[in-house]
Amino acid sequence: MCGIIGVVGSDETLATLLQGLERLEYRGYDSAGIALVRAGHTWRARTAEGTESVAALRLECKDAPQDYRSGIGHTRWATHGAPEAENAHPHLDCSGHVAIIHNGIIENHAQLREELSQRGHHFTSVTDTEVVAHLVEELRARGLDLLDAVRHALLRVRGAFAIAVMDASEPDVIVAARRISPLVVGTAPGVSYLASDVPAILDRATAFYAVNDDEVVRLGPEGFRAVDLEGAPVRLRQLQIDWDLETAEKGGFDDFMSKEIAEQPDAVFATLLDRQRGDGTIVFDELRISDQELREVRRVVLVACGTSLHAAQVAKYAIERWARLSVDVDIASEYRYRDPIVEIGTLVIGVSQSGETIDTIQATREAQRRGARVVAISNIVDSSLAREADAVIYTRAGLEVSVASTKAFVAQVAALELLALRLAQLRETLTTSEIEALLGGLHEISGQIATALSRRGDVDAVATQLLHAHDYFFIGRHVGFPTALEGALKLKEITYMHAEGYAAGELKHGPLALIEPGVIVVAVTTDANMHEKILSNVAEVKARGATVIAVAADDDEQIGAVADFVLRVPRTDPMFTPMIDIVPLQLLAYSLARGLGRNVDRPRNLAKTVTVE
Ligand code: AGP
């Protein structure tokens, strides 16, 4: 996820771009850059200073020309190409006149790069984005104006984009376009703006407009004109923005937690994007472990904490089932103190949203000391964990601000299950058609999460009846068990009420003694393979007076007879259910916490990243 901003016709172009980039840093900050454009001249500055990239860019721009009235800016979350200055946006064409910034992924960039190189274009970066600059260059050379050149270039592009293009030979014009990645346009008298989100231009523009997929907008000082990819005029929908800046940074949501819960479809979509070749081969650009080394893996150990530990527990079921590899999951803070056995062929996977959790870092260091190869699953590019590991797979959930982790969980499960399928591909433990079918199901999850999110009203209706409950069990079987653990953790950390996640089959071995009227049992019942078993567990607790909330599949016709409340979710392959079932559990915790007046983004006693042991 990257942040883009543009302004045309302003006397404060440089200040607008730098201020906007500071507000867009949450979208990624491993590098940053701006280009200022006037007739015949493009001035560019780029930095790659990690979290200090935008600050470094501000210093770099001290010598920038002050009389340019148009420009574009970008803060990067690297997907293709290391987070180094030469890969920072804006990218230029061969002439140095065309400048482009981009948020998204161009899936067919390799083929386009090959074509353009054969036609003599010289590339200066390894990014996917740069191919569009050269496509526009060619089309401009054929006499197309910038709007038509960008439009025709995008007709060649597959993938996701929010882009902005300028050309010094057509000054005071920016052409922007969108497919999947967010883009807004703003206007004020004599000035036009574009940005990845409203906060970046909130105190500059006076009117705001949403850009829809495959719409192309030509911005000038006088305003903007929009067309579709075929060139037909379209009207942009005006947004009613009456937010203050803090609200705007939450995208209009009351808090970051609800914003990030709502971003889960995008988090899964982005994490899966461009990680499968046309022939079905699963690829992780940043993996840096060879296929042969992965084939030689004999055992997998996952180490993590908190929510990431629950994602790791889901991965255990997937890797064992699909890749037929023995998997252990260790609490990171326990791993290094138990004198772990690391044999040849042991792959250790450290799972961490922040990539800075010291327990997880210390566990992976211990594993490396004992000879293991380590893969990091990190949501932050170039995090400590990512840097120290032998390889990394980035989740692309975007920055997660709320202490309670939500979108990172579904992105981690998606990334880990994709890795499990890659291991199955290499070990040939699943047939090609089995893998194809599973990949098809995985790519539907994003939409199914959106469906689960649309049923928030059902969850709120249940929560209002439970505000005075104080004792919760979350139960599940198979992957429903780590889902239950995660649901319990969400409730604990933002409502401060006691909740326990438990394997449903284990209740009768003791905890059933705690079940009595007033105790709430949340049962995750969507796994078709375990349905009969979990229904009998629900009957066990009902018989002892518990109030049961069931998370159940849409087509489950039995659950209504045994549960007091049913929260419906779309049916999917059992192994994918944690990414969907967790949604009503997150919403339940959120709704109860709001009802109890808790600060959901900053719950007491907790920190977003635990960098102490
Ligand atoms: C989860 O909501 C908590 N914020 C916490 O358990 C968190 O998952 C844990 O501290 C691990 O953080 P990490 O993923 O950044 O390593």
XYZ file of C-alpha atoms and ligand atoms in Angstrom:
629
model
C 0.000 0.000 0.000
C 1.477 3.378 -0.980
C 0.292 6.957 -0.747
C -0.037 9.320 -3.694
C -0.759 13.045 -3.903
C -0.856 15.651 -6.683
C -1.623 19.351 -7.040
C -1.972 21.568 -10.090
C -2.264 25.382 -10.164
C -1.079 26.076 -6.621
C 1.236 28.761 -5.244
C 2.055 26.315 -2.435
C 2.771 23.207 -4.464
C 5.819 21.995 -2.550
C 4.263 22.622 0.878
C 1.065 20.878 -0.204
C 2.931 17.797 -1.428
C 5.142 17.456 1.649
C 2.277 18.002 4.083
C 0.159 15.493 2.195
C 2.930 12.903 2.217
C 3.296 13.273 5.980
C -0.396 12.448 6.288
C -0.058 9.523 3.928
C 2.911 7.942 5.735
C 0.562 5.458 7.409
C 0.184 3.896 3.952
C 3.856 3.107 3.737
C 7.097 4.875 4.300
C 10.089 2.878 3.166
C 10.829 5.568 0.547
C 9.334 8.815 -0.748
C 9.652 11.269 -3.610
C 8.173 14.219 -5.418
C 8.322 15.673 -8.920
C 7.657 19.346 -9.694
C 6.714 20.110 -13.280
C 6.548 23.269 -15.378
C 6.861 23.901 -19.120
C 9.841 21.894 -20.331
C 11.187 21.105 -16.869
C 10.706 18.241 -14.370
C 12.428 18.526 -10.994
C 12.600 15.351 -8.900
C 13.770 14.386 -5.415
C 13.615 10.916 -3.849
C 14.685 9.422 -0.517
C 14.781 5.933 1.011
C 15.344 6.421 4.712
C 12.771 3.967 6.084
C 10.438 5.583 8.560
C 12.296 8.888 8.076
C 11.856 8.987 4.297
C 9.363 11.825 4.191
C 11.332 13.829 6.762
C 14.472 13.279 4.671
C 12.569 14.352 1.581
C 11.564 17.579 3.267
C 15.267 18.286 3.872
C 16.125 17.311 0.295
C 13.526 19.792 -0.981
C 15.122 22.747 0.768
C 16.844 23.489 -2.557
C 13.766 22.816 -4.661
C 12.583 25.550 -7.047
C 9.763 27.483 -5.437
C 8.016 28.684 -8.598
C 6.578 25.390 -9.816
C 2.774 25.363 -9.567
C 2.209 21.664 -10.161
C 3.624 18.444 -8.857
C 3.099 14.896 -7.601
C 4.328 13.063 -4.528
C 4.549 9.456 -3.361
C 5.301 7.526 -0.189
C 6.115 3.878 -0.843
C 5.305 0.467 0.605
C 7.615 -1.656 -1.506
C 6.087 -4.524 -3.432
C 8.355 -4.795 -6.481
C 11.943 -3.748 -5.945
C 13.840 -3.099 -2.758
C 12.983 0.018 -0.760
C 15.912 1.983 -2.221
C 16.030 5.467 -3.769
C 16.223 4.259 -7.358
C 12.984 2.362 -6.862
C 11.276 5.288 -5.147
C 8.549 7.083 -7.085
C 8.105 9.273 -9.131
C 9.477 7.317 -12.058
C 10.424 9.017 -15.329
C 10.390 7.988 -18.973
C 13.492 8.042 -21.145
C 13.043 11.745 -21.919
C 12.825 12.677 -18.243
C 9.690 14.705 -19.010
C 7.008 12.155 -18.088
C 6.709 11.524 -14.329
C 4.459 8.937 -12.726
C 3.464 7.853 -9.230
C 1.496 4.678 -8.514
C -0.193 2.789 -5.699
C -1.017 -0.809 -6.590
C 0.515 -3.706 -8.497
C 0.883 -4.089 -12.272
C 0.572 -7.816 -12.759
C 1.820 -7.898 -16.362
C 4.765 -5.573 -15.777
C 7.382 -8.161 -16.772
C 5.881 -8.715 -20.219
C 5.463 -4.957 -20.784
C 9.026 -4.282 -19.641
C 10.335 -6.890 -22.072
C 8.393 -5.343 -24.979
C 9.475 -1.808 -24.141
C 13.119 -2.798 -23.659
C 13.086 -4.445 -27.063
C 11.838 -1.145 -28.487
C 14.834 0.592 -26.953
C 13.490 1.930 -23.696
C 15.981 2.228 -20.855
C 14.766 1.353 -17.375
C 16.326 2.832 -14.257
C 14.382 0.849 -11.629
C 13.115 -2.686 -11.068
C 9.635 -1.511 -10.198
C 6.450 -2.531 -11.981
C 5.356 1.140 -12.115
C 8.073 2.380 -14.467
C 6.616 0.485 -17.415
C 3.662 2.899 -17.510
C 5.976 5.933 -17.835
C 7.499 4.400 -20.959
C 4.122 3.378 -22.391
C 2.920 6.970 -21.985
C 6.162 8.235 -23.571
C 5.497 6.174 -26.700
C 1.890 7.268 -26.969
C 2.773 10.919 -26.481
C 5.348 10.544 -29.261
C 2.490 9.489 -31.533
C 0.773 12.813 -30.842
C -1.786 11.765 -28.219
C -2.439 14.332 -25.509
C -1.623 13.273 -21.965
C -5.183 12.183 -21.140
C -5.447 9.889 -24.161
C -1.869 8.660 -23.773
C -2.517 7.578 -20.164
C -5.881 6.097 -21.101
C -4.420 3.976 -23.889
C -1.453 2.969 -21.726
C -3.826 1.688 -19.042
C -5.697 -0.387 -21.600
C -2.467 -2.485 -21.707
C -2.197 -2.805 -17.924
C -3.523 -5.668 -15.737
C -3.613 -5.244 -11.987
C -4.442 -2.564 -9.443
C -3.547 1.096 -9.709
C -4.098 4.593 -8.470
C -1.752 6.578 -10.647
C -0.921 10.188 -11.447
C 1.068 11.210 -14.520
C 2.590 14.534 -15.541
C 4.498 15.626 -18.673
C 6.680 18.727 -18.855
C 5.592 19.140 -22.451
C 1.969 19.513 -21.282
C 2.412 21.564 -18.119
C -0.286 22.350 -15.553
C -2.009 19.057 -16.258
C -2.098 15.898 -14.151
C -3.817 12.784 -15.429
C -4.922 10.380 -12.713
C -6.655 7.021 -12.899
C -7.884 4.297 -10.597
C -8.490 0.557 -10.529
C -8.979 -1.049 -7.085
C -6.476 1.235 -5.274
C -8.186 4.259 -3.673
C -8.141 7.704 -5.295
C -9.926 10.952 -4.540
C -9.937 14.254 -6.407
C -10.282 17.667 -4.783
C -10.857 21.169 -6.077
C -10.507 24.714 -4.766
C -10.665 27.971 -6.724
C -7.884 27.821 -9.335
C -6.349 24.597 -7.962
C -7.025 20.868 -8.365
C -5.800 18.026 -6.164
C -5.630 14.229 -6.096
C -4.714 11.895 -3.267
C -5.025 8.327 -2.001
C -7.396 9.572 0.686
C -9.172 12.693 1.890
C -6.969 13.579 4.890
C -3.982 14.286 2.610
C -5.811 17.244 1.024
C -8.519 17.911 3.604
C -7.412 21.464 4.482
C -6.553 22.399 0.906
C -9.506 21.355 -1.258
C -13.031 22.625 -0.704
C -14.817 19.932 -2.719
C -14.008 16.236 -2.926
C -14.891 13.585 -5.487
C -14.580 9.786 -5.580
C -12.902 8.193 -8.583
C -14.277 4.792 -9.530
C -12.527 1.841 -11.134
C -11.313 2.418 -14.699
C -12.010 6.134 -14.604
C -9.367 8.590 -15.855
C -9.331 12.210 -14.714
C -7.584 15.183 -16.318
C -6.872 17.823 -13.673
C -5.956 21.435 -14.414
C -6.064 24.712 -12.482
C -9.555 25.269 -13.870
C -10.911 21.961 -12.550
C -11.127 18.432 -13.938
C -12.664 16.322 -16.684
C -13.261 12.561 -16.276
C -13.640 9.773 -18.832
C -13.784 5.988 -18.753
C -11.025 3.871 -20.291
C -12.862 3.988 -23.625
C -12.826 7.804 -23.514
C -16.525 8.336 -22.789
C -17.236 11.208 -20.347
C -18.157 10.208 -16.792
C -19.326 12.232 -13.803
C -17.421 11.831 -10.547
C -19.515 11.385 -7.417
C -19.068 14.293 -5.025
C -18.231 13.298 -1.442
C -19.887 15.016 1.509
C -16.888 15.674 3.777
C -17.582 17.454 7.027
C -14.777 15.759 8.942
C -12.122 17.347 11.072
C -8.593 16.097 10.346
C -8.512 13.472 13.075
C -11.801 11.985 11.887
C -10.559 12.152 8.313
C -7.440 10.119 9.176
C -9.872 7.461 10.342
C -11.539 7.628 6.945
C -14.769 8.830 8.515
C -14.861 5.908 10.988
C -15.212 6.581 14.718
C -11.869 4.907 15.417
C -9.017 3.063 13.741
C -10.268 -0.348 14.889
C -13.557 -0.073 12.995
C -11.697 1.368 9.978
C -9.253 -1.538 9.999
C -12.015 -4.133 10.455
C -13.661 -2.626 7.376
C -10.359 -2.796 5.454
C -10.109 -6.578 5.785
C -11.424 -7.406 2.296
C -8.715 -5.163 0.819
C -6.089 -6.594 3.178
C -6.726 -10.141 1.933
C -7.114 -9.033 -1.689
C -3.825 -7.116 -1.625
C -1.973 -9.922 0.163
C -3.017 -12.433 -2.505
C -2.584 -10.082 -5.478
C 0.038 -10.952 -8.069
C 1.256 -14.049 -6.214
C 0.149 -16.566 -8.803
C 1.511 -16.947 -12.330
C -0.701 -17.709 -15.289
C 0.178 -21.412 -15.019
C -1.008 -21.464 -11.375
C 2.472 -21.399 -9.848
C 2.419 -19.562 -6.570
C 5.202 -16.955 -6.289
C 6.461 -14.750 -3.497
C 8.782 -12.162 -5.017
C 10.431 -11.375 -1.737
C 10.743 -14.974 -0.485
C 14.508 -15.383 -1.143
C 14.482 -19.130 -0.354
C 14.892 -21.401 -3.367
C 12.298 -23.945 -4.405
C 14.892 -26.662 -3.785
C 15.441 -25.482 -0.211
C 11.675 -25.488 0.342
C 11.498 -29.018 -1.090
C 14.114 -30.084 1.469
C 12.049 -28.798 4.416
C 11.228 -31.717 6.727
C 9.583 -29.873 9.627
C 8.029 -26.474 10.208
C 7.972 -24.510 13.444
C 5.894 -21.338 13.720
C 6.702 -18.816 16.451
C 4.554 -15.775 17.244
C 2.646 -13.893 19.930
C -0.950 -12.859 20.471
C -3.081 -12.540 17.379
C -0.160 -13.576 15.182
C 0.124 -16.769 17.240
C -3.500 -17.563 16.407
C -2.818 -17.059 12.705
C 0.158 -19.380 13.097
C -2.089 -21.992 14.721
C -4.401 -21.867 11.707
C -1.360 -22.343 9.463
C -0.446 -25.552 11.311
C -3.665 -27.223 10.114
C -3.179 -25.978 6.553
C 0.493 -26.948 6.167
C -0.033 -30.393 7.705
C -3.166 -31.072 5.663
C -1.994 -29.767 2.301
C 1.806 -30.158 2.387
C 1.900 -33.230 4.677
C 4.686 -31.633 6.741
C 4.945 -31.932 10.515
C 4.254 -28.544 12.119
C 4.742 -27.220 15.639
C 3.480 -23.872 16.850
C 5.380 -22.278 19.715
C 4.557 -19.285 21.858
C 7.552 -17.137 20.929
C 8.342 -16.167 24.532
C 8.512 -19.856 25.450
C 10.438 -21.155 22.432
C 13.924 -20.012 23.241
C 13.777 -21.170 26.863
C 12.822 -24.758 26.144
C 16.125 -25.755 24.551
C 14.349 -26.465 21.245
C 15.476 -29.265 18.944
C 16.349 -27.987 15.470
C 17.258 -30.733 12.994
C 18.411 -30.407 9.412
C 15.473 -29.363 7.244
C 13.715 -27.370 9.954
C 12.010 -24.229 8.653
C 11.049 -21.692 11.302
C 8.385 -19.120 10.407
C 8.196 -15.982 12.557
C 4.762 -14.356 12.264
C 4.442 -10.738 13.295
C 2.345 -7.772 12.170
C 4.883 -5.221 13.363
C 7.967 -7.311 12.764
C 9.302 -5.693 15.948
C 7.918 -7.949 18.711
C 11.037 -8.790 20.658
C 9.735 -12.194 21.825
C 9.283 -13.275 18.224
C 12.593 -11.779 17.098
C 14.460 -13.505 19.917
C 12.793 -16.812 19.074
C 13.803 -16.605 15.421
C 17.337 -15.584 16.418
C 17.536 -18.688 18.624
C 16.279 -20.810 15.757
C 18.897 -19.373 13.409
C 21.599 -19.944 16.033
C 20.572 -23.608 16.041
C 20.768 -23.859 12.261
C 17.191 -23.319 11.125
C 16.230 -21.352 8.017
C 13.850 -18.572 8.998
C 10.995 -16.994 7.038
C 9.359 -13.855 8.396
C 5.703 -13.047 7.816
C 5.667 -9.299 8.364
C 3.233 -6.493 7.658
C 5.900 -3.823 7.858
C 8.449 -3.669 5.064
C 12.036 -3.879 6.265
C 10.992 -4.557 9.868
C 13.651 -5.974 12.173
C 12.182 -9.455 11.807
C 12.095 -9.118 8.020
C 15.667 -7.883 7.892
C 17.082 -10.640 10.109
C 15.175 -13.525 8.530
C 16.563 -15.565 5.636
C 13.407 -14.676 3.708
C 10.218 -12.694 4.125
C 6.646 -12.776 2.914
C 4.910 -9.461 3.382
C 1.267 -9.248 4.236
C -0.158 -6.184 2.543
C -2.758 -5.183 5.095
C -1.545 -1.608 5.205
C -0.542 0.053 8.443
C -2.497 -1.197 11.421
C -2.882 1.558 14.014
C -5.372 0.128 16.514
C -3.761 -1.908 19.293
C -6.295 -4.660 18.686
C -5.042 -6.485 15.623
C -7.741 -7.278 13.081
C -6.854 -6.888 9.383
C -3.353 -8.203 10.043
C -4.849 -11.488 11.265
C -6.819 -12.198 8.079
C -3.855 -11.109 5.947
C -1.501 -13.394 7.895
C -3.850 -16.374 7.486
C -4.120 -15.641 3.758
C -0.341 -15.395 3.351
C 0.346 -18.506 5.440
C -2.266 -20.590 3.613
C -0.818 -19.446 0.304
C 2.612 -20.565 1.557
C 1.093 -23.906 2.590
C -0.237 -24.337 -0.944
C 3.180 -23.435 -2.379
C 4.763 -26.134 -0.223
C 2.098 -28.554 -1.460
C 2.919 -27.561 -5.048
C 6.631 -28.205 -4.544
C 6.099 -31.468 -2.633
C 3.348 -32.549 -5.038
C 1.152 -33.545 -2.099
C -1.893 -32.041 -3.833
C -2.866 -32.384 -7.479
C -2.862 -29.350 -9.750
C -6.648 -29.363 -9.860
C -6.887 -29.582 -6.049
C -4.595 -26.582 -5.745
C -6.506 -24.690 -8.412
C -9.757 -25.305 -6.585
C -8.290 -24.154 -3.266
C -6.763 -21.053 -4.855
C -10.135 -20.285 -6.370
C -11.712 -20.478 -2.940
C -8.970 -18.350 -1.421
C -9.576 -15.594 -3.952
C -13.243 -15.506 -2.995
C -12.482 -14.810 0.663
C -12.142 -11.060 0.197
C -15.725 -10.812 -1.045
C -16.994 -13.196 1.624
C -15.398 -11.074 4.339
C -17.242 -8.094 2.856
C -20.483 -10.054 3.132
C -19.780 -10.871 6.767
C -19.033 -7.184 7.395
C -22.376 -6.194 5.842
C -24.139 -8.105 8.627
C -22.741 -5.910 11.388
C -26.293 -4.957 12.394
C -26.993 -8.557 13.415
C -23.943 -8.511 15.683
C -24.872 -5.178 17.253
C -28.353 -6.523 17.993
C -26.824 -9.440 19.905
C -24.274 -7.278 21.708
C -26.920 -4.943 23.131
C -28.438 -7.949 24.919
C -25.133 -9.008 26.480
C -23.830 -5.762 27.899
C -24.148 -7.062 31.435
C -22.606 -10.487 30.834
C -19.165 -10.905 32.310
C -17.999 -14.411 31.605
C -17.352 -15.768 28.113
C -16.134 -18.990 26.577
C -15.231 -19.097 22.896
C -15.171 -22.646 21.552
C -14.294 -24.241 18.249
C -12.877 -27.369 16.657
C -10.078 -27.783 14.108
C -9.284 -24.326 12.683
C -12.329 -23.095 14.590
C -10.216 -23.494 17.730
C -7.612 -20.784 16.900
C -10.500 -18.700 15.614
C -12.114 -19.050 19.047
C -8.829 -18.135 20.736
C -8.606 -14.985 18.602
C -12.228 -14.069 19.300
C -11.586 -14.408 23.044
C -8.454 -12.272 22.807
C -10.329 -9.499 20.988
C -13.015 -9.467 23.673
C -10.507 -9.460 26.537
C -8.271 -6.743 25.218
C -10.918 -4.152 24.392
C -13.810 -4.843 26.823
C -11.606 -5.893 29.786
C -14.080 -8.746 30.437
C -12.833 -12.235 31.127
C -13.052 -14.588 28.143
C -11.472 -17.910 27.438
C -10.893 -19.602 24.101
C -11.117 -23.375 24.329
C -11.039 -26.443 22.140
C -14.701 -27.482 22.147
C -13.850 -31.146 22.673
C -11.843 -30.265 25.774
C -14.643 -28.568 27.773
C -15.878 -31.860 29.245
C -12.393 -32.434 30.721
C -12.868 -29.699 33.326
C -14.046 -26.251 32.198
C -17.634 -27.565 31.808
C -17.785 -27.152 35.586
C -17.766 -23.404 35.036
C -20.793 -23.411 32.761
C -23.931 -22.127 34.427
C -26.762 -19.705 33.631
C -25.308 -16.304 32.735
C -22.173 -17.673 31.112
C -21.971 -16.798 27.410
C -20.573 -19.449 25.077
C -19.617 -18.324 21.581
C -19.380 -21.378 19.327
C -17.612 -21.349 15.956
C -19.604 -23.948 14.016
C -18.835 -23.353 10.339
C -16.441 -26.249 9.712
C -18.582 -28.718 7.791
C -16.305 -31.592 8.769
C -16.740 -30.944 12.479
C -20.363 -29.811 12.488
C -21.928 -32.757 14.251
C -19.277 -32.661 16.953
C -19.551 -28.955 17.614
C -23.346 -29.168 17.755
C -23.059 -31.754 20.511
C -20.669 -29.452 22.381
C -23.246 -26.673 22.057
C -25.901 -29.017 23.449
C -23.573 -29.829 26.382
C -23.283 -26.175 27.423
C -26.926 -25.382 26.701
C -27.961 -28.212 28.999
C -26.041 -26.482 31.783
C -27.685 -23.127 31.312
C -25.213 -21.272 29.096
C -26.381 -18.637 26.612
C -25.017 -19.675 23.198
C -24.020 -17.413 20.332
C -23.175 -19.460 17.251
C -21.157 -18.291 14.274
C -22.778 -20.432 11.571
C -22.732 -20.862 7.814
C -25.605 -19.437 5.800
C -26.858 -22.893 4.811
C -26.731 -24.417 8.296
C -30.324 -25.449 9.032
C -29.671 -27.168 12.359
C -27.995 -24.468 14.398
C -31.113 -22.381 14.970
C -32.624 -25.127 17.114
C -29.687 -25.223 19.536
C -28.255 -21.704 19.755
C -29.804 -18.642 21.367
C -28.263 -16.301 18.796
C -26.915 -17.128 15.326
C -24.441 -14.907 13.471
C -24.420 -16.009 9.843
C -21.386 -16.043 7.523
C -20.897 -17.307 3.946
C -19.969 -20.991 3.575
C -16.387 -21.628 2.456
C -13.750 -24.351 2.547
C -13.183 -25.281 6.219
C -9.536 -24.242 6.074
C -10.483 -20.700 5.011
C -13.172 -20.222 7.665
C -10.969 -18.345 10.217
C -10.723 -15.360 7.842
C -14.509 -15.077 7.699
C -15.613 -16.351 11.105
C -13.345 -13.883 12.889
C -15.362 -10.959 11.474
C -18.482 -11.349 13.673
C -16.215 -12.063 16.633
C -14.262 -8.848 16.033
C -17.520 -6.927 15.603
C -18.975 -8.474 18.767
C -15.961 -7.429 20.831
C -16.030 -3.978 19.240
C -19.745 -3.458 19.820
C -19.524 -4.577 23.455
C -16.458 -2.405 24.067
C -18.176 0.663 22.608
C -21.254 -0.115 24.710
C -19.015 -0.221 27.783
C -17.363 3.060 26.821
C -13.920 1.591 26.294
C -11.163 3.215 24.209
C -11.019 0.556 21.522
C -7.891 1.917 19.823
C -5.837 2.269 22.981
C -7.013 -0.304 25.547
C -5.531 -0.049 29.036
C -2.207 -1.750 29.872
C -1.444 -2.620 26.230
C 0.815 -1.342 23.469
C 0.584 -1.859 19.740
C 4.043 -3.351 19.567
C 5.680 -5.083 22.510
C 9.376 -4.392 22.190
C 10.204 -5.513 25.735
C 10.520 -9.114 26.864
C -3.535 -8.445 19.313
O -4.744 -7.730 19.127
C -2.557 -7.687 20.179
N -2.344 -6.377 19.680
C -1.279 -8.477 20.410
O -1.625 -9.758 20.903
C -0.379 -8.665 19.166
O -1.002 -9.546 18.256
C 0.951 -9.268 19.623
O 1.579 -8.346 20.487
C 1.891 -9.609 18.465
O 2.200 -8.446 17.748
P 2.938 -8.613 16.337
O 1.988 -9.321 15.430
O 3.234 -7.227 15.889
O 4.179 -9.425 16.558
